[in-house]
GROMACS .gro file of C-alpha atoms in nm:
model
  308
    1MET     CA    1  -2.549  -4.595  -0.186
    2PHE     CA    2  -2.159  -4.598  -0.034
    3THR     CA    3  -2.061  -4.927  -0.257
    4ARG     CA    4  -2.173  -4.745  -0.528
    5LEU     CA    5  -1.976  -4.440  -0.346
    6THR     CA    6  -1.648  -4.715  -0.325
    7ARG     CA    7  -1.702  -4.864  -0.633
    8SER     CA    8  -1.657  -4.496  -0.840
    9PHE     CA    9  -1.371  -4.413  -0.647
   10ALA     CA   10  -1.189  -4.726  -0.677
   11ALA     CA   11  -1.278  -4.667  -1.072
   12LEU     CA   12  -1.150  -4.328  -1.078
   13ALA     CA   13  -0.829  -4.456  -0.922
   14VAL     CA   14  -0.795  -4.725  -1.208
   15VAL     CA   15  -0.803  -4.412  -1.461
   16ALA     CA   16  -0.558  -4.178  -1.248
   17THR     CA   17  -0.327  -4.456  -1.182
   18ALA     CA   18  -0.345  -4.516  -1.578
   19ALA     CA   19  -0.274  -4.205  -1.653
   20VAL     CA   20   0.007  -4.181  -1.456
   21GLY     CA   21   0.141  -4.483  -1.599
   22LEU     CA   22   0.106  -4.342  -1.991
   23MET     CA   23   0.296  -4.009  -1.825
   24ALA     CA   24   0.538  -4.178  -1.731
   25SER     CA   25   0.568  -4.359  -2.056
   26SER     CA   26   0.581  -4.053  -2.262
   27ALA     CA   27   0.795  -3.903  -2.049
   28ALA     CA   28   1.048  -4.185  -2.109
   29GLN     CA   29   1.008  -4.260  -2.480
   30ALA     CA   30   1.070  -3.851  -2.528
   31GLN     CA   31   1.406  -3.867  -2.399
   32GLU     CA   32   1.747  -4.049  -2.628
   33THR     CA   33   2.071  -4.251  -2.527
   34THR     CA   34   2.362  -4.243  -2.663
   35GLU     CA   35   2.695  -4.384  -2.597
   36VAL     CA   36   2.956  -4.054  -2.581
   37CYS     CA   37   3.352  -4.135  -2.588
   38VAL     CA   38   3.598  -3.830  -2.508
   39SER     CA   39   3.946  -3.866  -2.574
   40SER     CA   40   4.201  -3.616  -2.341
   41GLY     CA   41   4.523  -3.553  -2.325
   42PHE     CA   42   4.751  -3.447  -2.028
   43SER     CA   43   5.018  -3.238  -2.092
   44ASP     CA   44   5.426  -3.352  -2.086
   45THR     CA   45   5.406  -3.318  -1.746
   46LEU     CA   46   5.718  -3.560  -1.513
   47LEU     CA   47   5.471  -3.724  -1.185
   48ILE     CA   48   5.720  -3.780  -0.963
   49ARG     CA   49   5.867  -3.790  -0.604
   50GLU     CA   50   6.052  -3.618  -0.390
   51ILE     CA   51   6.389  -3.743  -0.384
   52SER     CA   52   6.769  -3.657  -0.434
   53GLY     CA   53   6.704  -3.298  -0.567
   54PHE     CA   54   6.361  -3.366  -0.709
   55VAL     CA   55   6.103  -3.176  -0.669
   56ALA     CA   56   5.784  -3.348  -0.577
   57ASN     CA   57   5.445  -3.371  -0.897
   58PRO     CA   58   5.202  -3.542  -0.773
   59TYR     CA   59   4.925  -3.423  -0.989
   60THR     CA   60   4.854  -3.319  -1.399
   61ASP     CA   61   4.737  -3.113  -1.528
   62ILE     CA   62   4.328  -3.045  -1.448
   63LEU     CA   63   4.087  -3.117  -1.803
   64PRO     CA   64   3.758  -3.006  -1.793
   65ILE     CA   65   3.505  -3.232  -1.921
   66ASN     CA   66   3.183  -3.289  -1.809
   67ILE     CA   67   3.006  -3.585  -1.769
   68PRO     CA   68   2.723  -3.727  -1.551
   69ALA     CA   69   2.633  -3.890  -1.282
   70GLY     CA   70   2.683  -4.271  -1.305
   71PRO     CA   71   2.944  -4.522  -1.496
   72VAL     CA   72   3.157  -4.457  -1.676
   73GLU     CA   73   3.418  -4.674  -1.865
   74ILE     CA   74   3.801  -4.591  -1.933
   75THR     CA   75   3.889  -4.791  -2.240
   76SER     CA   76   4.221  -4.654  -2.245
   77ALA     CA   77   4.495  -4.455  -2.047
   78THR     CA   78   4.849  -4.420  -2.201
   79SER     CA   79   5.233  -4.368  -1.992
   80ARG     CA   80   5.551  -4.369  -2.071
   81ASP     CA   81   5.918  -4.277  -1.961
   82GLY     CA   82   6.235  -4.246  -2.152
   83TYR     CA   83   6.590  -4.112  -2.086
   84PRO     CA   84   6.935  -4.299  -2.172
   85ASN     CA   85   7.014  -4.415  -1.918
   86ARG     CA   86   6.705  -4.600  -1.830
   87VAL     CA   87   6.828  -4.891  -1.994
   88ASN     CA   88   6.975  -5.015  -1.674
   89VAL     CA   89   6.735  -4.887  -1.476
   90PHE     CA   90   6.456  -5.100  -1.281
   91GLN     CA   91   6.128  -4.959  -1.161
   92THR     CA   92   5.849  -5.098  -0.954
   93SER     CA   93   5.602  -4.832  -0.916
   94GLU     CA   94   5.563  -4.595  -1.247
   95ARG     CA   95   5.164  -4.584  -1.180
   96TRP     CA   96   4.857  -4.347  -1.138
   97GLU     CA   97   4.537  -4.299  -1.119
   98LEU     CA   98   4.303  -4.115  -1.275
   99GLU     CA   99   4.020  -3.836  -1.034
  100PHE     CA  100   3.723  -3.713  -1.095
  101LEU     CA  101   3.614  -3.336  -0.941
  102ASN     CA  102   3.334  -3.175  -0.909
  103ALA     CA  103   3.226  -2.842  -0.969
  104ALA     CA  104   3.423  -2.767  -0.585
  105GLY     CA  105   3.737  -2.922  -0.724
  106ASP     CA  106   3.626  -3.233  -0.489
  107VAL     CA  107   3.764  -3.561  -0.602
  108VAL     CA  108   3.426  -3.793  -0.618
  109ALA     CA  109   3.576  -4.070  -0.743
  110ARG     CA  110   3.901  -4.294  -0.869
  111SER     CA  111   4.007  -4.555  -1.084
  112ILE     CA  112   4.227  -4.842  -1.051
  113PRO     CA  113   4.621  -4.784  -1.106
  114THR     CA  114   4.770  -4.784  -1.363
  115GLU     CA  115   5.037  -5.085  -1.426
  116ASP     CA  116   5.368  -5.022  -1.375
  117VAL     CA  117   5.595  -4.901  -1.729
  118PRO     CA  118   5.837  -5.145  -1.860
  119ASP     CA  119   6.204  -5.182  -1.751
  120TYR     CA  120   6.548  -5.169  -1.888
  121LEU     CA  121   6.419  -4.988  -2.198
  122ALA     CA  122   6.518  -4.627  -2.295
  123VAL     CA  123   6.179  -4.526  -2.394
  124ALA     CA  124   5.912  -4.719  -2.286
  125SER     CA  125   5.484  -4.703  -2.271
  126TRP     CA  126   5.201  -4.880  -2.122
  127THR     CA  127   4.821  -4.789  -2.280
  128GLY     CA  128   4.564  -5.070  -2.110
  129PRO     CA  129   4.196  -5.011  -1.980
  130LEU     CA  130   4.137  -4.885  -1.638
  131GLY     CA  131   3.757  -5.060  -1.604
  132THR     CA  132   3.439  -4.871  -1.487
  133VAL     CA  133   3.394  -4.639  -1.208
  134GLU     CA  134   3.054  -4.481  -1.099
  135LEU     CA  135   2.989  -4.186  -1.075
  136PRO     CA  136   2.797  -4.089  -0.709
  137THR     CA  137   2.730  -3.676  -0.894
  138SER     CA  138   2.824  -3.492  -1.193
  139VAL     CA  139   3.199  -3.385  -1.291
  140VAL     CA  140   3.337  -3.123  -1.445
  141ALA     CA  141   3.727  -3.201  -1.455
  142ILE     CA  142   3.930  -3.532  -1.468
  143ARG     CA  143   4.374  -3.534  -1.317
  144GLY     CA  144   4.617  -3.790  -1.277
  145HIS     CA  145   4.746  -3.850  -0.978
  146PHE     CA  146   5.061  -4.020  -0.881
  147ARG     CA  147   5.116  -4.404  -0.749
  148PRO     CA  148   5.463  -4.458  -0.669
  149ASP     CA  149   5.328  -4.566  -0.244
  150ILE     CA  150   5.150  -4.869  -0.433
  151ASN     CA  151   5.473  -5.125  -0.502
  152ASP     CA  152   5.761  -4.921  -0.327
  153ASP     CA  153   6.145  -4.961  -0.440
  154GLY     CA  154   6.244  -4.573  -0.319
  155SER     CA  155   6.279  -4.487  -0.609
  156PRO     CA  156   6.206  -4.169  -0.800
  157ASN     CA  157   5.905  -4.354  -0.993
  158SER     CA  158   5.879  -4.090  -1.235
  159VAL     CA  159   5.640  -4.106  -1.542
  160HIS     CA  160   5.441  -3.916  -1.768
  161ALA     CA  161   5.054  -3.974  -1.747
  162THR     CA  162   4.970  -3.908  -2.136
  163GLY     CA  163   4.612  -3.956  -2.173
  164VAL     CA  164   4.260  -4.145  -2.155
  165THR     CA  165   3.935  -4.181  -2.334
  166LEU     CA  166   3.637  -4.150  -2.124
  167CYS     CA  167   3.299  -4.331  -2.260
  168TRP     CA  168   2.893  -4.284  -2.112
  169ASN     CA  169   2.593  -4.279  -2.196
  170GLN     CA  170   2.482  -3.948  -2.228
  171THR     CA  171   2.024  -3.861  -2.191
  172ALA     CA  172   1.909  -3.630  -2.443
  173PRO     CA  173   1.532  -3.494  -2.540
  174VAL     CA  174   1.445  -3.618  -2.881
  175PRO     CA  175   1.306  -3.359  -3.109
  176SER     CA  176   0.949  -3.316  -3.095
  177THR     CA  177   0.718  -3.450  -3.315
  178VAL     CA  178   0.390  -3.258  -3.250
  179ASP     CA  179   0.241  -3.109  -3.527
  180CYS     CA  180   0.076  -2.819  -3.421
  181GLY     CA  181  -0.039  -2.736  -3.793
  182GLU     CA  182   0.009  -2.413  -4.013
  183ASP     CA  183  -0.028  -1.982  -3.995
  184THR     CA  184  -0.233  -1.748  -4.149
  185ASP     CA  185   0.101  -1.741  -4.407
  186GLY     CA  186   0.082  -2.147  -4.451
  187ASP     CA  187   0.376  -2.130  -4.236
  188ALA     CA  188   0.445  -2.433  -3.963
  189VAL     CA  189   0.369  -2.290  -3.614
  190GLU     CA  190   0.651  -2.443  -3.421
  191PRO     CA  191   0.547  -2.653  -3.112
  192ASN     CA  192   0.655  -2.474  -2.719
  193SER     CA  193   0.943  -2.639  -2.526
  194ASP     CA  194   0.710  -2.879  -2.335
  195GLY     CA  195   0.582  -2.929  -2.693
  196THR     CA  196   0.205  -2.824  -2.614
  197CYS     CA  197   0.078  -2.580  -2.888
  198ASP     CA  198  -0.023  -2.260  -2.844
  199THR     CA  199  -0.411  -2.296  -2.970
  200THR     CA  200  -0.568  -2.001  -3.145
  201VAL     CA  201  -0.982  -1.933  -3.032
  202ASP     CA  202  -1.227  -1.837  -3.279
  203CYS     CA  203  -1.472  -1.646  -3.102
  204GLY     CA  204  -1.661  -1.480  -3.397
  205GLU     CA  205  -1.691  -1.139  -3.473
  206ASP     CA  206  -1.924  -0.832  -3.280
  207ALA     CA  207  -2.165  -0.640  -3.443
  208ASP     CA  208  -1.940  -0.406  -3.613
  209GLY     CA  209  -1.768  -0.680  -3.755
  210ASP     CA  210  -1.475  -0.738  -3.540
  211ALA     CA  211  -1.316  -0.984  -3.449
  212VAL     CA  212  -1.397  -1.077  -3.036
  213GLU     CA  213  -1.068  -1.169  -2.813
  214PRO     CA  214  -1.061  -1.489  -2.616
  215ASN     CA  215  -1.036  -1.449  -2.230
  216SER     CA  216  -0.656  -1.477  -2.062
  217ASP     CA  217  -0.794  -1.889  -2.050
  218GLY     CA  218  -0.933  -1.922  -2.347
  219THR     CA  219  -1.259  -1.930  -2.343
  220CYS     CA  220  -1.495  -1.714  -2.507
  221ASP     CA  221  -1.816  -1.478  -2.360
  222THR     CA  222  -2.074  -1.656  -2.508
  223THR     CA  223  -2.424  -1.456  -2.527
  224VAL     CA  224  -2.711  -1.690  -2.510
  225ASP     CA  225  -3.069  -1.512  -2.626
  226GLN     CA  226  -3.309  -1.647  -2.380
  227PRO     CA  227  -3.619  -1.725  -2.542
  228VAL     CA  228  -3.944  -1.493  -2.443
  229THR     CA  229  -4.298  -1.752  -2.473
  230THR     CA  230  -4.545  -1.460  -2.471
  231GLU     CA  231  -4.924  -1.572  -2.371
  232PRO     CA  232  -5.114  -1.361  -2.563
  233VAL     CA  233  -5.459  -1.264  -2.388
  234ALA     CA  234  -5.783  -1.193  -2.547
  235PRO     CA  235  -5.912  -0.841  -2.475
  236ALA     CA  236  -6.186  -0.798  -2.252
  237GLY     CA  237  -6.533  -0.703  -2.411
  238PRO     CA  238  -6.735  -0.371  -2.405
  239THR     CA  239  -6.875  -0.268  -2.098
  240VAL     CA  240  -7.195  -0.043  -2.088
  241THR     CA  241  -7.339   0.145  -1.839
  242ARG     CA  242  -7.619   0.382  -1.793
  243ASP     CA  243  -7.595   0.694  -1.565
  244GLY     CA  244  -7.867   0.657  -1.389
  245ASP     CA  245  -7.845   1.103  -1.365
  246THR     CA  246  -7.857   1.145  -1.723
  247ASN     CA  247  -7.986   0.819  -1.869
  248ALA     CA  248  -7.713   0.821  -2.053
  249ILE     CA  249  -7.495   0.497  -2.198
  250ASP     CA  250  -7.157   0.488  -2.168
  251VAL     CA  251  -6.984   0.202  -2.382
  252THR     CA  252  -6.644   0.166  -2.238
  253THR     CA  253  -6.387  -0.122  -2.418
  254THR     CA  254  -6.089  -0.249  -2.191
  255ILE     CA  255  -5.759  -0.322  -2.405
  256THR     CA  256  -5.508  -0.507  -2.150
  257PRO     CA  257  -5.164  -0.494  -2.246
  258VAL     CA  258  -4.905  -0.834  -2.312
  259VAL     CA  259  -4.552  -0.850  -2.159
  260GLU     CA  260  -4.297  -0.969  -2.400
  261GLY     CA  261  -3.945  -0.935  -2.192
  262SER     CA  262  -3.891  -0.573  -2.117
  263THR     CA  263  -4.106  -0.410  -2.378
  264THR     CA  264  -4.478  -0.390  -2.264
  265VAL     CA  265  -4.681  -0.418  -2.621
  266ALA     CA  266  -5.071  -0.282  -2.611
  267GLN     CA  267  -5.296  -0.603  -2.751
  268ASP     CA  268  -5.522  -0.455  -2.976
  269PRO     CA  269  -5.921  -0.520  -3.010
  270LYS     CA  270  -5.976  -0.817  -3.207
  271GLY     CA  271  -6.235  -0.608  -3.364
  272PRO     CA  272  -6.444  -0.235  -3.339
  273SER     CA  273  -6.720  -0.233  -3.127
  274THR     CA  274  -7.067  -0.216  -3.287
  275LEU     CA  275  -7.268  -0.074  -2.985
  276PRO     CA  276  -7.245   0.301  -2.931
  277VAL     CA  277  -6.993   0.507  -2.730
  278THR     CA  278  -7.082   0.748  -2.453
  279GLY     CA  279  -7.218   1.125  -2.636
  280THR     CA  280  -7.467   1.346  -2.519
  281THR     CA  281  -7.596   1.343  -2.844
  282THR     CA  282  -7.637   0.951  -2.927
  283SER     CA  283  -7.853   0.909  -2.616
  284SER     CA  284  -8.123   1.177  -2.649
  285THR     CA  285  -8.172   0.984  -3.005
  286VAL     CA  286  -8.197   0.702  -2.839
  287PHE     CA  287  -8.490   0.821  -2.618
  288ALA     CA  288  -8.658   0.981  -2.845
  289ALA     CA  289  -8.694   0.618  -3.013
  290MET     CA  290  -8.795   0.431  -2.741
  291SER     CA  291  -9.071   0.702  -2.662
  292LEU     CA  292  -9.177   0.684  -3.015
  293LEU     CA  293  -9.217   0.301  -2.996
  294ALA     CA  294  -9.449   0.376  -2.673
  295ALA     CA  295  -9.625   0.593  -2.793
  296GLY     CA  296  -9.720   0.433  -3.181
  297GLY     CA  297  -9.773   0.130  -2.921
  298ALA     CA  298 -10.035   0.317  -2.787
  299MET     CA  299 -10.188   0.415  -3.053
  300LEU     CA  300 -10.216   0.032  -3.171
  301LEU     CA  301 -10.381  -0.064  -2.839
  302ALA     CA  302 -10.660   0.224  -2.863
  303SER     CA  303 -10.749   0.157  -3.236
  304ARG     CA  304 -10.784  -0.234  -3.136
  305SER     CA  305 -11.038  -0.062  -2.929
  306ARG     CA  306 -11.257   0.073  -3.117
  307LEU     CA  307 -11.355  -0.130  -3.345
  308SER     CA  308 -11.392  -0.436  -3.121
   0.00000   0.00000   0.00000
């Protein structure tokens, strides 16, 4: 017995594991991953350190952008700088990095810094990728952060952070392909948000021809007519009694009722009684007939005696 129970539980475990695997597979198939790429441009803000009368400005403006947790690739970032006397200027750290901010405004990740903008040009720019950053949580904004300290030469190293292009994978639900049939007007029935269909239960009609509403759990109240087994009981035969005082004959017919369900049905006797029923007139007639027969017998005996 214990061995059979063990095997049964093992079989149930296998079935449960298969069901969980099927549900996980269905959930995986219900998701669709697409690559999303967004280009964002910062305002024309000059990043510069505090030096020789310049007011420090280490950050660009904040750009709102929603990126889920996971890898995000910075496929392109652009820096520029320009002024007439720049043709005579050598600076080694016109550089910045990209910061990712969460909803609380905290920096959760940073990119590698840009390269230095070429020198001895009145107007110069740099464009290139900044690699892939792994976001530990989702982010809601980005900003540029000035990095003159990377290869500091003591100069202002002013630079404009122009913009970036970001790419990441976005997972979205696949549109449902569940067929819920049509309504009474022939229009397609839309599935629920969880991919299930509202099932209409037909519970038939009541005695008045009105539709019977199903229960809240989708079941119907079913009334089952229980069959009634009737064992017929034969009526008892007539009972004949004689009154000792009046010598009257009394005939009584007993009728046994048959119970069918909750209704008592009187069982008719199989045929009318052929015996006389109780009554004074009938009893006297029978007694007189018997007296006459006795007198006739006595007369017959007397006649035979004479003849012999």
